[in-house]
Coordinates of C-alpha atoms and ligand atoms in Angstrom, one line a residue:
Chain A
M922 CA 0.0 0.0 0.0
V923 CA 1.3 3.4 -0.9
D924 CA 0.0 6.7 0.4
G925 CA 0.7 10.2 -1.0
T926 CA -0.1 13.3 0.8
L927 CA -0.4 16.8 -0.6
D928 CA 0.9 20.0 0.7
R929 CA 0.3 23.5 -0.4
E930 CA 2.6 26.3 0.4
N931 CA 0.8 29.6 0.8
V932 CA 1.0 33.2 1.9
D933 CA 0.3 32.1 5.4
A934 CA 3.0 29.8 6.8
V935 CA 0.7 28.3 9.4
L936 CA -1.1 26.4 6.6
N937 CA 1.6 23.8 6.6
D938 CA 0.5 22.8 10.0
L939 CA -2.7 21.5 8.6
D940 CA -1.0 19.1 6.2
E941 CA 0.8 17.5 9.1
Y942 CA -2.5 15.8 10.0
A943 CA -2.5 14.2 6.6
V944 CA 1.1 13.1 6.9
E945 CA 0.4 11.7 10.4
E946 CA -2.7 9.8 9.2
A947 CA -0.8 8.3 6.3
L948 CA 2.0 7.2 8.6
R949 CA -0.5 5.7 11.1
I950 CA -2.1 3.7 8.3
V951 CA 1.1 2.2 7.0
E952 CA 2.3 1.5 10.6
A953 CA -0.9 -0.2 11.4
H954 CA -0.3 -2.6 8.5
G955 CA 3.2 -3.7 8.9
G956 CA 5.2 -0.5 9.0
N957 CA 6.7 1.6 6.3
E958 CA 9.6 0.7 4.1
D959 CA 11.3 2.6 1.3
D960 CA 10.3 1.4 -2.1
G961 CA 8.1 -1.3 -0.6
P962 CA 4.4 -1.7 -1.0
N963 CA 3.9 0.0 2.4
S964 CA 5.3 3.5 2.1
V965 CA 4.3 7.1 2.2
T966 CA 5.2 9.6 -0.5
V967 CA 4.8 13.3 0.0
I968 CA 3.7 15.3 -3.1
S969 CA 3.7 19.0 -3.0
M970 CA 3.3 21.7 -5.6
G971 CA 5.0 25.0 -4.7
P972 CA 7.9 27.3 -5.2
A973 CA 11.4 26.0 -4.3
R974 CA 11.1 27.2 -0.7
A975 CA 8.4 24.5 -0.3
T976 CA 11.2 22.0 0.2
D977 CA 11.2 23.0 3.9
A978 CA 7.7 21.8 4.3
V979 CA 8.4 18.6 2.4
R980 CA 11.5 18.0 4.5
K981 CA 9.3 18.3 7.6
A982 CA 7.0 15.5 6.3
L983 CA 10.1 13.4 5.6
S984 CA 11.4 14.0 9.1
M985 CA 8.0 12.8 10.5
G986 CA 8.7 9.5 8.7
A987 CA 7.5 9.7 5.0
N988 CA 9.6 7.6 2.7
A989 CA 9.8 9.7 -0.5
A990 CA 9.0 13.1 -1.8
I991 CA 8.1 14.8 -5.1
L992 CA 7.9 18.6 -5.5
I993 CA 6.4 20.1 -8.6
T994 CA 7.9 23.5 -9.1
D995 CA 7.7 25.7 -12.2
D996 CA 7.5 29.4 -12.6
A997 CA 4.6 29.0 -14.8
L998 CA 2.6 27.7 -11.8
A999 CA 2.9 30.9 -9.8
G1000 CA -0.6 32.1 -9.0
A1001 CA -2.1 28.8 -10.0
D1002 CA -5.8 28.4 -9.2
A1003 CA -7.5 25.4 -7.7
L1004 CA -8.3 23.9 -11.1
L1005 CA -4.7 24.1 -12.3
T1006 CA -3.4 22.9 -9.0
S1007 CA -5.7 19.9 -9.1
E1008 CA -4.7 19.2 -12.7
V1009 CA -1.0 19.1 -11.8
L1010 CA -1.5 17.0 -8.7
A1011 CA -3.9 14.6 -10.3
K1012 CA -1.4 14.1 -13.2
V1013 CA 1.4 13.2 -10.8
I1014 CA -0.8 10.9 -8.8
S1015 CA -2.0 9.0 -11.8
T1016 CA 1.6 8.6 -13.2
E1017 CA 2.9 7.3 -9.9
G1018 CA -0.1 5.1 -8.9
F1019 CA -1.2 5.1 -5.3
D1020 CA -3.8 3.2 -3.3
L1021 CA -4.7 6.2 -1.2
V1022 CA -4.1 9.9 -1.4
I1023 CA -4.5 11.9 1.8
C1024 CA -4.8 15.7 1.8
G1025 CA -5.3 18.3 4.5
T1026 CA -8.5 20.3 4.6
E1027 CA -8.1 24.0 4.9
S1028 CA -10.9 26.5 4.9
T1029 CA -9.4 30.0 5.0
D1030 CA -7.8 29.7 1.7
A1031 CA -11.0 29.0 -0.2
R1032 CA -9.1 26.9 -2.7
M1033 CA -8.0 24.3 -0.3
S1034 CA -11.4 23.0 0.5
V1035 CA -12.1 22.4 -3.2
V1036 CA -8.7 21.0 -4.4
P1037 CA -9.2 17.6 -2.8
A1038 CA -12.7 17.3 -4.4
M1039 CA -11.2 18.4 -7.8
I1040 CA -8.4 15.9 -7.6
S1041 CA -10.7 13.0 -7.0
A1042 CA -13.0 14.2 -9.8
R1043 CA -10.1 14.4 -12.2
L1044 CA -8.8 10.9 -11.2
D1045 CA -12.4 9.6 -11.2
W1046 CA -11.6 8.2 -7.7
P1047 CA -14.1 8.1 -4.9
Q1048 CA -14.1 11.3 -2.8
L1049 CA -13.8 10.7 0.9
T1050 CA -13.4 14.2 2.2
F1051 CA -13.6 15.9 5.6
A1052 CA -12.6 12.7 7.4
G1053 CA -12.6 12.8 11.2
S1054 CA -11.5 9.2 11.2
V1055 CA -10.2 6.7 8.7
T1056 CA -10.4 2.9 8.7
V1057 CA -8.5 0.9 6.2
D1058 CA -8.5 -2.8 5.3
P1059 CA -5.8 -3.4 2.7
S1060 CA -6.6 -7.1 2.2
L1061 CA -10.1 -6.0 0.9
S1062 CA -8.8 -2.7 -0.7
H1063 CA -11.5 -1.2 1.5
V1064 CA -11.5 2.3 3.2
A1065 CA -14.2 3.9 5.3
I1066 CA -14.3 7.4 6.8
S1067 CA -16.6 9.4 9.1
R1068 CA -17.2 12.7 7.2
I1069 CA -17.7 15.6 9.6
T1070 CA -19.2 18.8 8.2
E1071 CA -21.9 21.3 9.3
A1072 CA -24.4 18.9 7.8
G1073 CA -23.6 16.3 10.4
V1074 CA -21.6 13.0 10.4
D1075 CA -21.7 10.6 7.5
L1076 CA -20.1 7.1 7.4
I1077 CA -18.8 6.7 3.8
E1078 CA -16.9 3.8 2.3
A1079 CA -15.2 2.9 -1.0
S1080 CA -12.6 0.7 -2.6
F1081 CA -9.0 1.7 -3.4
P1082 CA -7.8 3.8 -5.1
A1083 CA -9.5 6.6 -3.1
L1084 CA -8.8 10.2 -2.2
I1085 CA -9.2 11.3 1.4
S1086 CA -9.0 14.7 3.1
V1087 CA -8.7 14.9 6.8
V1088 CA -10.0 17.5 9.3
E1089 CA -7.6 18.7 12.0
K1090 CA -9.2 16.8 14.9
I1091 CA -8.4 13.5 13.3
N1092 CA -5.1 13.0 15.2
E1093 CA -2.2 14.6 17.1
P1094 CA 0.7 14.9 14.6
R1095 CA 4.0 13.6 16.0
Y1096 CA 7.1 15.7 16.5
P1097 CA 9.9 14.6 14.3
S1098 CA 12.5 12.6 16.3
F1099 CA 16.2 13.5 16.1
K1100 CA 16.7 10.3 14.2
G1101 CA 13.9 11.3 11.8
I1102 CA 15.4 14.7 11.2
M1103 CA 18.8 13.3 10.4
A1104 CA 17.3 10.6 8.1
A1105 CA 15.2 13.3 6.3
K1106 CA 18.3 15.3 5.6
K1107 CA 19.8 12.4 3.5
R1108 CA 16.6 11.9 1.5
N1109 CA 16.2 13.1 -2.0
I1110 CA 13.3 15.5 -2.8
E1111 CA 12.6 14.8 -6.4
T1112 CA 11.7 18.0 -8.2
R1113 CA 9.7 18.0 -11.5
D1114 CA 8.7 20.9 -13.7
L1115 CA 5.6 21.0 -15.9
A1116 CA 7.4 19.6 -18.9
A1117 CA 8.5 16.6 -16.8
I1118 CA 5.0 15.8 -15.8
G1119 CA 3.6 16.4 -19.2
I1120 CA 1.3 19.4 -18.7
N1121 CA 1.3 22.5 -20.8
A1122 CA 0.8 25.8 -19.1
H1123 CA -2.5 27.3 -20.3
S1124 CA -4.7 30.2 -19.5
A1125 CA -6.6 30.3 -16.2
W1126 CA -10.3 29.4 -15.8
S1127 CA -10.9 32.7 -14.0
Q1128 CA -9.4 36.1 -14.0
V1129 CA -8.8 38.6 -11.2
I1130 CA -10.1 42.0 -12.4
D1131 CA -8.8 44.1 -9.5
S1132 CA -8.1 44.0 -5.8
Q1133 CA -8.0 46.6 -3.1
L1134 CA -6.9 46.7 0.4
R1135 CA -9.9 47.3 2.6
P1136 CA -9.9 50.4 4.6
P1137 CA -9.2 49.6 8.3
R1138 CA -12.4 49.7 10.3
A1139 CA -13.1 53.1 11.6
A1140 CA -12.1 53.4 15.3
G1141 CA -15.1 52.6 17.5
I1142 CA -16.2 53.6 20.9
K1143 CA -14.2 52.0 23.8
I1144 CA -15.3 52.3 27.4
T1145 CA -14.2 50.9 30.7
D1146 CA -16.8 49.1 32.7
D1147 CA -17.6 51.0 35.8
G1148 CA -20.8 49.0 36.5
T1149 CA -22.7 50.6 33.7
G1150 CA -20.9 48.9 30.9
G1151 CA -23.7 46.4 30.2
A1152 CA -26.3 49.2 30.1
Q1153 CA -24.1 51.3 27.8
L1154 CA -23.7 48.3 25.5
V1155 CA -27.5 48.0 25.3
D1156 CA -27.8 51.7 24.5
F1157 CA -25.3 51.2 21.6
L1158 CA -27.4 48.3 20.3
A1159 CA -30.5 50.4 20.4
E1160 CA -28.9 53.4 18.7
S1161 CA -27.5 51.2 16.0
K1162 CA -31.0 49.7 15.5
L1163 CA -29.6 46.2 16.4
I1164 CA -32.4 45.7 18.8
Chain B
M1452 CA -32.9 36.3 -21.2
S1453 CA -30.3 33.9 -20.1
T1454 CA -30.9 31.2 -17.4
I1455 CA -28.9 31.0 -14.3
F1456 CA -29.0 27.9 -12.0
I1457 CA -29.1 28.0 -8.2
L1458 CA -28.8 24.9 -6.1
A1459 CA -31.6 25.1 -3.6
D1460 CA -30.3 24.4 -0.1
F1461 CA -32.6 22.6 2.5
V1462 CA -32.4 22.0 6.2
N1463 CA -35.2 19.9 7.7
E1464 CA -37.0 19.8 4.3
K1465 CA -37.2 23.6 4.2
A1466 CA -35.4 26.0 1.9
T1467 CA -32.8 27.9 3.9
K1468 CA -32.4 31.7 3.9
T1469 CA -29.2 31.2 1.9
T1470 CA -31.3 29.8 -1.0
F1471 CA -33.2 33.1 -1.2
E1472 CA -29.9 35.0 -1.1
L1473 CA -28.7 32.9 -4.0
A1474 CA -31.9 33.6 -5.9
T1475 CA -31.7 37.3 -5.3
A1476 CA -28.1 37.5 -6.5
A1477 CA -28.9 35.3 -9.5
A1478 CA -31.9 37.4 -10.6
R1479 CA -29.4 40.3 -11.3
V1480 CA -28.1 38.1 -14.1
G1481 CA -31.0 36.4 -15.7
D1482 CA -34.0 34.0 -15.1
V1483 CA -33.4 32.0 -12.0
A1484 CA -33.9 28.3 -12.2
A1485 CA -33.8 26.7 -8.8
V1486 CA -32.6 23.1 -8.9
V1487 CA -34.1 20.8 -6.2
L1488 CA -32.2 17.5 -5.7
A1489 CA -34.4 15.4 -3.5
P1490 CA -34.9 11.8 -2.2
I1491 CA -37.7 9.9 -3.9
G1492 CA -41.1 11.4 -3.0
Q1493 CA -39.8 14.6 -1.4
G1494 CA -39.2 16.9 -4.3
V1495 CA -42.6 18.6 -4.4
A1496 CA -42.8 19.2 -0.7
R1497 CA -39.3 20.8 -0.8
A1498 CA -40.1 22.9 -3.9
A1499 CA -43.2 24.2 -2.1
T1500 CA -40.9 26.0 0.4
L1501 CA -39.3 28.0 -2.5
N1502 CA -42.3 30.3 -2.5
T1503 CA -40.5 33.7 -2.1
S1504 CA -37.7 35.6 -3.9
P1505 CA -37.2 36.0 -7.7
I1506 CA -37.3 32.3 -8.8
A1507 CA -38.7 31.8 -12.3
S1508 CA -38.6 28.1 -12.5
I1509 CA -38.0 25.1 -10.3
I1510 CA -36.4 21.9 -11.6
I1511 CA -37.0 18.9 -9.4
V1512 CA -34.8 15.8 -9.7
E1513 CA -35.7 12.9 -7.4
N1514 CA -33.1 10.1 -7.0
S1515 CA -32.1 7.8 -4.2
D1516 CA -28.5 8.0 -5.4
F1517 CA -28.2 11.5 -3.9
Q1518 CA -28.5 10.1 -0.3
N1519 CA -26.6 6.9 -1.1
H1520 CA -23.6 8.4 -2.9
G1521 CA -23.4 12.0 -1.7
V1522 CA -21.7 15.0 -3.3
R1523 CA -20.4 13.3 -6.4
A1524 CA -23.8 11.9 -7.4
C1525 CA -25.4 15.4 -6.9
A1526 CA -22.7 17.0 -9.0
D1527 CA -23.3 14.4 -11.7
A1528 CA -27.0 15.4 -11.9
I1529 CA -26.1 19.1 -12.0
A1530 CA -23.6 18.6 -14.8
Q1531 CA -26.3 16.7 -16.8
L1532 CA -28.8 19.5 -16.2
I1533 CA -26.2 22.1 -17.3
S1534 CA -25.7 20.3 -20.6
Q1535 CA -29.5 20.1 -21.1
K1536 CA -30.4 23.7 -20.2
S1537 CA -27.1 25.6 -20.9
P1538 CA -27.4 28.1 -18.1
V1539 CA -24.8 30.9 -18.0
A1540 CA -23.9 30.3 -14.3
L1541 CA -24.4 28.1 -11.3
L1542 CA -24.7 29.6 -7.8
V1543 CA -24.4 27.5 -4.7
A1544 CA -24.1 28.1 -1.0
S1545 CA -20.5 28.2 0.3
H1546 CA -20.6 25.4 2.8
A1547 CA -18.6 22.1 2.6
F1548 CA -21.2 20.4 0.5
G1549 CA -21.8 23.4 -1.8
K1550 CA -18.1 24.0 -2.4
E1551 CA -17.4 20.4 -3.1
L1552 CA -20.3 20.1 -5.4
A1553 CA -19.2 23.2 -7.3
A1554 CA -15.6 21.8 -7.5
N1555 CA -16.9 18.6 -9.0
V1556 CA -19.1 20.4 -11.5
A1557 CA -16.3 22.7 -12.5
V1558 CA -14.1 19.7 -13.4
K1559 CA -16.9 17.9 -15.2
T1560 CA -17.9 20.9 -17.3
N1561 CA -14.4 22.4 -17.6
S1562 CA -15.6 25.7 -16.1
G1563 CA -14.0 28.2 -13.9
I1564 CA -15.0 28.5 -10.3
I1565 CA -15.0 31.3 -7.7
T1566 CA -15.5 30.3 -4.1
D1567 CA -16.6 32.2 -1.0
A1568 CA -17.9 35.2 -2.9
V1569 CA -19.6 37.9 -0.8
D1570 CA -21.3 39.5 -3.7
V1571 CA -22.1 38.9 -7.4
D1572 CA -23.1 41.6 -9.9
S1573 CA -25.1 41.5 -13.1
N1574 CA -22.0 40.8 -15.2
L1575 CA -21.2 37.8 -13.0
T1576 CA -18.2 39.6 -11.5
A1577 CA -17.8 38.1 -8.0
T1578 CA -16.4 39.9 -5.0
Q1579 CA -14.3 38.0 -2.5
V1580 CA -12.8 39.2 0.8
I1581 CA -9.3 37.7 1.4
F1582 CA -6.4 37.6 3.7
G1583 CA -8.5 37.6 6.9
G1584 CA -10.6 40.5 5.7
S1585 CA -7.9 42.9 4.7
A1586 CA -8.4 42.9 1.0
T1587 CA -11.2 42.8 -1.6
V1588 CA -10.8 41.0 -4.9
H1589 CA -13.1 41.2 -8.0
S1590 CA -12.9 38.3 -10.4
K1591 CA -14.7 36.7 -13.2
V1592 CA -14.8 33.3 -14.7
S1593 CA -13.3 33.2 -18.2
Q1594 CA -14.0 29.6 -19.3
G1595 CA -17.2 27.5 -19.4
I1596 CA -20.1 28.6 -17.2
S1597 CA -19.5 30.8 -14.2
I1598 CA -19.6 28.6 -11.1
I1599 CA -19.7 30.7 -8.0
T1600 CA -20.2 29.8 -4.3
L1601 CA -21.8 32.5 -2.2
R1602 CA -21.3 33.0 1.5
P1603 CA -24.4 33.0 3.5
N1604 CA -25.6 36.3 5.0
C1605 CA -23.8 38.6 2.7
I1606 CA -26.6 39.9 0.6
T1607 CA -30.1 40.9 1.6
P1608 CA -32.6 38.4 0.2
D1609 CA -35.6 39.7 -1.8
L1610 CA -38.5 37.9 -0.1
T1611 CA -41.3 38.9 -2.5
P1612 CA -43.7 36.0 -3.0
S1613 CA -43.1 34.1 -6.2
S1614 CA -44.9 31.5 -8.3
A1615 CA -42.4 29.5 -10.2
T1616 CA -43.1 27.0 -12.9
I1617 CA -42.2 23.4 -11.9
E1618 CA -40.5 20.8 -14.1
N1619 CA -39.7 17.3 -13.0
I1620 CA -36.7 15.7 -14.7
A1621 CA -35.6 12.1 -14.4
L1622 CA -31.9 11.4 -14.6
T1623 CA -29.6 8.4 -14.4
I1624 CA -26.5 8.9 -12.3
S1625 CA -23.4 7.6 -13.9
D1626 CA -21.6 4.6 -12.3
S1627 CA -18.4 6.6 -11.8
A1628 CA -20.3 9.1 -9.6
K1629 CA -21.3 6.2 -7.3
K1630 CA -17.9 5.0 -6.3
A1631 CA -18.3 6.2 -2.7
T1632 CA -21.2 4.8 -0.7
V1633 CA -22.9 6.7 2.2
K1634 CA -23.6 4.0 4.8
S1635 CA -25.3 6.2 7.4
S1636 CA -25.9 9.8 8.1
Q1637 CA -26.5 11.6 11.4
A1638 CA -27.8 15.1 11.4
P1639 CA -26.1 17.6 13.8
V1640 CA -27.6 17.9 17.2
K1641 CA -29.9 20.9 17.0
G1642 CA -30.4 23.3 19.8
G1643 CA -33.1 25.9 19.7
R1644 CA -30.7 28.6 18.4
P1645 CA -30.2 29.7 14.8
E1646 CA -27.5 28.2 12.6
L1647 CA -24.2 29.9 13.1
T1648 CA -23.5 30.9 9.5
E1649 CA -27.1 32.1 8.9
A1650 CA -27.7 34.0 12.1
N1651 CA -28.1 37.8 12.1
I1652 CA -26.3 38.0 15.4
V1653 CA -23.6 35.8 16.7
V1654 CA -22.3 35.9 20.4
S1655 CA -19.0 34.1 20.8
G1656 CA -17.1 33.1 23.9
G1657 CA -13.4 32.4 24.2
R1658 CA -10.8 31.3 26.8
G1659 CA -12.1 34.2 29.0
T1660 CA -15.3 32.3 29.7
N1661 CA -13.1 29.8 31.6
G1662 CA -15.4 27.1 30.5
D1663 CA -18.7 28.7 31.7
F1664 CA -20.8 29.6 28.6
A1665 CA -24.0 30.3 30.6
A1666 CA -23.6 34.1 30.4
V1667 CA -22.7 34.0 26.7
E1668 CA -25.7 31.8 26.0
A1669 CA -28.1 33.9 28.1
F1670 CA -27.1 37.0 26.2
A1671 CA -27.3 35.2 22.9
D1672 CA -30.8 34.0 23.7
S1673 CA -32.0 37.5 24.7
L1674 CA -31.0 38.6 21.2
G1675 CA -32.2 35.5 19.4
A1676 CA -28.5 35.0 18.4
A1677 CA -26.3 32.0 17.5
V1678 CA -23.5 31.0 19.8
G1679 CA -19.9 30.8 18.5
A1680 CA -16.6 30.0 20.2
S1681 CA -12.9 30.5 19.7
R1682 CA -10.6 27.6 19.1
A1683 CA -9.3 27.9 22.6
A1684 CA -12.8 27.2 23.9
T1685 CA -13.5 24.3 21.5
D1686 CA -10.1 22.7 22.0
A1687 CA -10.7 22.8 25.8
G1688 CA -14.0 20.9 25.2
W1689 CA -16.1 23.8 26.6
Y1690 CA -18.1 24.1 23.4
P1691 CA -18.7 21.8 20.4
H1692 CA -16.2 22.1 17.6
S1693 CA -19.0 22.8 15.2
H1694 CA -19.4 26.2 16.8
Q1695 CA -15.8 27.3 16.2
V1696 CA -15.4 30.6 14.3
G1697 CA -12.2 31.2 12.4
Q1698 CA -9.7 29.9 9.9
T1699 CA -10.3 26.3 10.7
G1700 CA -13.8 26.8 11.9
K1701 CA -16.7 28.7 10.3
T1702 CA -16.8 32.0 8.6
V1703 CA -19.6 34.2 9.7
S1704 CA -20.7 37.7 8.5
P1705 CA -23.6 38.6 10.7
Q1706 CA -25.2 42.0 11.3
L1707 CA -23.6 41.9 14.7
Y1708 CA -20.8 39.8 16.2
V1709 CA -20.1 40.0 19.9
A1710 CA -16.7 38.7 21.0
C1711 CA -16.6 37.8 24.7
G1712 CA -13.3 36.9 26.3
I1713 CA -11.6 36.4 22.9
S1714 CA -8.2 38.0 22.3
G1715 CA -8.5 38.4 18.5
A1716 CA -5.8 36.1 17.0
I1717 CA -5.5 36.4 13.2
Q1718 CA -7.0 32.9 12.8
H1719 CA -10.1 34.0 14.8
R1720 CA -10.4 37.2 12.9
A1721 CA -10.4 35.4 9.6
G1722 CA -13.8 34.0 10.5
M1723 CA -15.6 37.1 11.7
Q1724 CA -13.9 40.2 10.3
T1725 CA -16.5 40.8 7.7
S1726 CA -19.3 41.1 10.3
K1727 CA -21.2 44.4 9.9
A1728 CA -20.9 45.5 13.5
I1729 CA -18.6 44.2 16.2
I1730 CA -18.9 44.4 19.9
V1731 CA -16.1 43.4 22.2
I1732 CA -16.0 42.5 25.9
N1733 CA -12.5 41.9 27.2
K1734 CA -10.9 42.7 30.5
D1735 CA -7.5 43.4 28.8
A1736 CA -7.6 46.9 27.3
E1737 CA -4.7 45.9 25.0
A1738 CA -6.4 42.8 23.5
P1739 CA -6.0 43.1 19.7
I1740 CA -9.7 42.3 19.1
F1741 CA -10.5 45.9 20.2
E1742 CA -9.0 47.1 16.9
L1743 CA -12.1 45.7 15.2
A1744 CA -14.7 46.9 17.7
D1745 CA -17.4 49.4 16.9
F1746 CA -18.2 49.2 20.6
G1747 CA -15.7 47.8 23.1
V1748 CA -16.1 47.3 26.8
I1749 CA -13.0 46.9 28.9
G1750 CA -14.4 44.7 31.7
D1751 CA -15.3 41.3 33.1
L1752 CA -17.7 39.4 30.8
F1753 CA -19.3 37.8 33.9
A1754 CA -20.3 41.3 35.0
V1755 CA -21.0 43.0 31.7
L1756 CA -23.0 40.2 30.0
P1757 CA -25.6 39.6 32.7
A1758 CA -26.3 43.4 32.9
A1759 CA -26.6 43.6 29.1
T1760 CA -28.9 40.6 29.1
E1761 CA -31.2 42.3 31.6
G1762 CA -31.0 45.5 29.6
V1763 CA -32.0 43.8 26.3
K1764 CA -34.9 41.9 28.1
S1765 CA -36.3 45.0 29.7
R1766 CA -36.2 46.9 26.4
K1767 CA -37.9 44.1 24.5
S1768 CA -40.7 43.7 27.1
Ligands
FAD533 C1 -3.6 26.6 12.1 C2 -4.3 27.3 13.2 C3 -5.7 27.5 13.0 C4 -6.5 28.1 14.0 N1 -7.8 28.3 13.8 C5 -8.5 29.0 14.7 C6 -9.9 29.2 14.5 O1 -10.5 28.7 13.5 N2 -10.6 29.9 15.4 C7 -10.0 30.5 16.5 O2 -10.7 31.1 17.3 N3 -8.7 30.3 16.7 C8 -7.9 29.5 15.8 N4 -6.6 29.3 16.1 C9 -6.1 29.6 17.4 C10 -5.7 31.1 17.6 O3 -4.4 31.3 17.2 C11 -5.9 31.5 19.1 O4 -5.1 30.6 19.9 C12 -7.3 31.4 19.7 O5 -8.2 32.1 18.8 C13 -7.3 32.0 21.0 O6 -8.6 31.9 21.6 P1 -9.1 33.0 22.6 O7 -9.1 34.3 22.1 O8 -10.4 32.5 23.2 O9 -8.0 32.8 23.8 P2 -6.9 33.8 24.4 O10 -6.1 34.3 23.2 O11 -6.3 33.1 25.5 O12 -7.7 35.1 24.8 C14 -8.6 35.1 25.9 C15 -9.0 36.5 26.2 O13 -10.0 36.5 27.2 C16 -9.8 37.7 28.0 N5 -10.4 37.4 29.3 C17 -10.1 36.5 30.2 N6 -10.9 36.5 31.3 C18 -11.9 37.4 31.0 C19 -13.1 37.8 31.6 N7 -13.5 37.3 32.8 N8 -13.8 38.8 31.0 C20 -13.4 39.3 29.9 N9 -12.3 38.9 29.2 C21 -11.6 38.0 29.7 C22 -8.3 37.9 28.0 O14 -8.0 39.2 28.3 C23 -7.9 37.4 26.6 O15 -7.8 38.5 25.8 C24 -5.8 28.6 15.1 C25 -4.5 28.5 15.3 C26 -3.7 27.8 14.3 C27 -2.2 27.7 14.5
AMP534 N1 7.3 28.3 -8.8 C1 6.2 27.6 -8.5 N2 6.2 26.3 -8.8 C2 5.1 25.5 -8.4 N3 4.0 26.0 -7.8 C3 4.0 27.3 -7.5 C4 5.1 28.1 -7.8 N4 4.8 29.4 -7.3 C5 3.6 29.2 -6.7 N5 3.1 28.0 -6.8 C6 1.9 27.4 -6.3 O1 0.8 28.0 -7.0 C7 -0.3 28.3 -6.1 C8 -0.6 29.7 -6.1 O2 0.4 30.4 -5.4 P1 0.6 32.0 -5.5 O3 1.6 32.2 -6.6 O4 1.3 32.3 -4.2 O5 -0.7 32.6 -5.7 C9 0.1 27.8 -4.7 O6 -0.3 26.4 -4.6 C10 1.6 27.8 -4.8 O7 2.2 26.8 -4.0

């Protein structure tokens, strides 16, 4: 069994935290089924698309215990939207061939919550997204998740190959051990450009017309509670026609 | 006139307020066709709740595959309807299901997609607020039909009564859209309060509640508000995760957001910064959340909230 996880570098460095849940879950799955081994059937490959600086994030996943890493980097991908990102990642996944692909789920960056769905649609793989738990039975090529969204909890199952995205409460990501960090330093991060994966850069599916910084909010009223704070708050609600 | 699809959104068999917001935005562009995807035998009852806002026609598709196979099966149906009816755009609600449906339809129809729009104009130019509320972006789809997901509560719905024509369409869902099987579904536990993303007012509590949400809930109830929480509060197990507001929680844009005992970390702001009015109660005068406040009280939430709750009750009575 092979797992790949996806990582997206973004303006906000904290986003990488969220992909750690995906790496952790992939490691737990291979460990629960005999342990991971380089080039063996039981291994974890990290796949990331991003600028060259994304190697740091990829290295972190290797130090947690992933066996191999592929970074797709190409200047033509700067500013890539979700559709292009999913096209690139789906292409690499189908070339490599995995049983399961696990992604993080992120919601601030609007794109991240659609990229996993898009990858699964492009691969024509079952979509098992927003997983709060994952159960795998490799002998039956069977995978089940509990999907946790505002609409409730669904139990969803499918056969390999399948795409999973995980929510942050699924696990507690491990800290890389000293041994893991040293081992990760020796590992090769394979970089590929668009030509190597066989995709032509093409025009985007949507265009930004303009963008503006929003004016900071006008300074409001600030009072110190002297026992009448609650009453003054209610006056403000009434004056603003909020009650 | 061109046709524009909206995906009608239902909770407990009733069209949500977001559905009417979608219809109101879509009507700026063309004739609104509301698509109702329903389990067998429930389409007509659901469609009957679409009785307000500018909806010209309702398309009902009943199929058991929607419950049994989830998002992908629904997206398959929408993609089929798009090739039958050639709408210029599809508008859906920006929640997990809506965004994933939109993502699948975008891939299937090779169309561009814009997520989390806060507004859409008559040219299908969408407005998004990014970077935790600090910038506004206008963008437009340039390929295929315009697929746009719209955040709840961002535009005022036109609730004029309507009488739409109804069409029933039978579709066969493709096998490839049925590769995942939904074994069971459990609806979220519902309190008596409004849904967080749809509420006009949200009152949130953070670490400052020290685990006691009673004062926050009482104030929320006096205003008919939903209750939110910071991640510090949900991580501590003080309030359900489904109520978390912020980067990894929900994004809300109510008329009024009240932050109680919340410091205002960037990840929290990302989920509430587009609220129309913001009230802050925090005992630390330096808490960064005060930067957002239209009205801020430096004080103890356990003193301020009960007094405010009494004040609201006496004005309402
Ligand atoms: C990847 C990532 C994602 C995250 N996602 C989210 C998210 O979605 N949502 C989110 O909220 N956070 C999120 N966080 C966490 C965020 O960084 C903050 O840690 C969190 O928002 C802090 O919550 P808080 O404001 O309740 O707690 P604190 O920062 O501890 O603030 C508590 C405040 O309460 C005040 N206070 C204490 N007692 C009282 C009292 N009696 N009366 C009045 N005021 C009082 C204090 O002065 C203080 O300002 C995320 C963090 C990361 C790294
Ligand atoms: N040189 C690059 N190679 C590959 N991917 C990139 C590159 N630059 C940006 N990206 C990715 O493209 C997407 C959009 O990024 P940005 O250019 O920051 O808007 C993100 O997923 C980035 O990780």
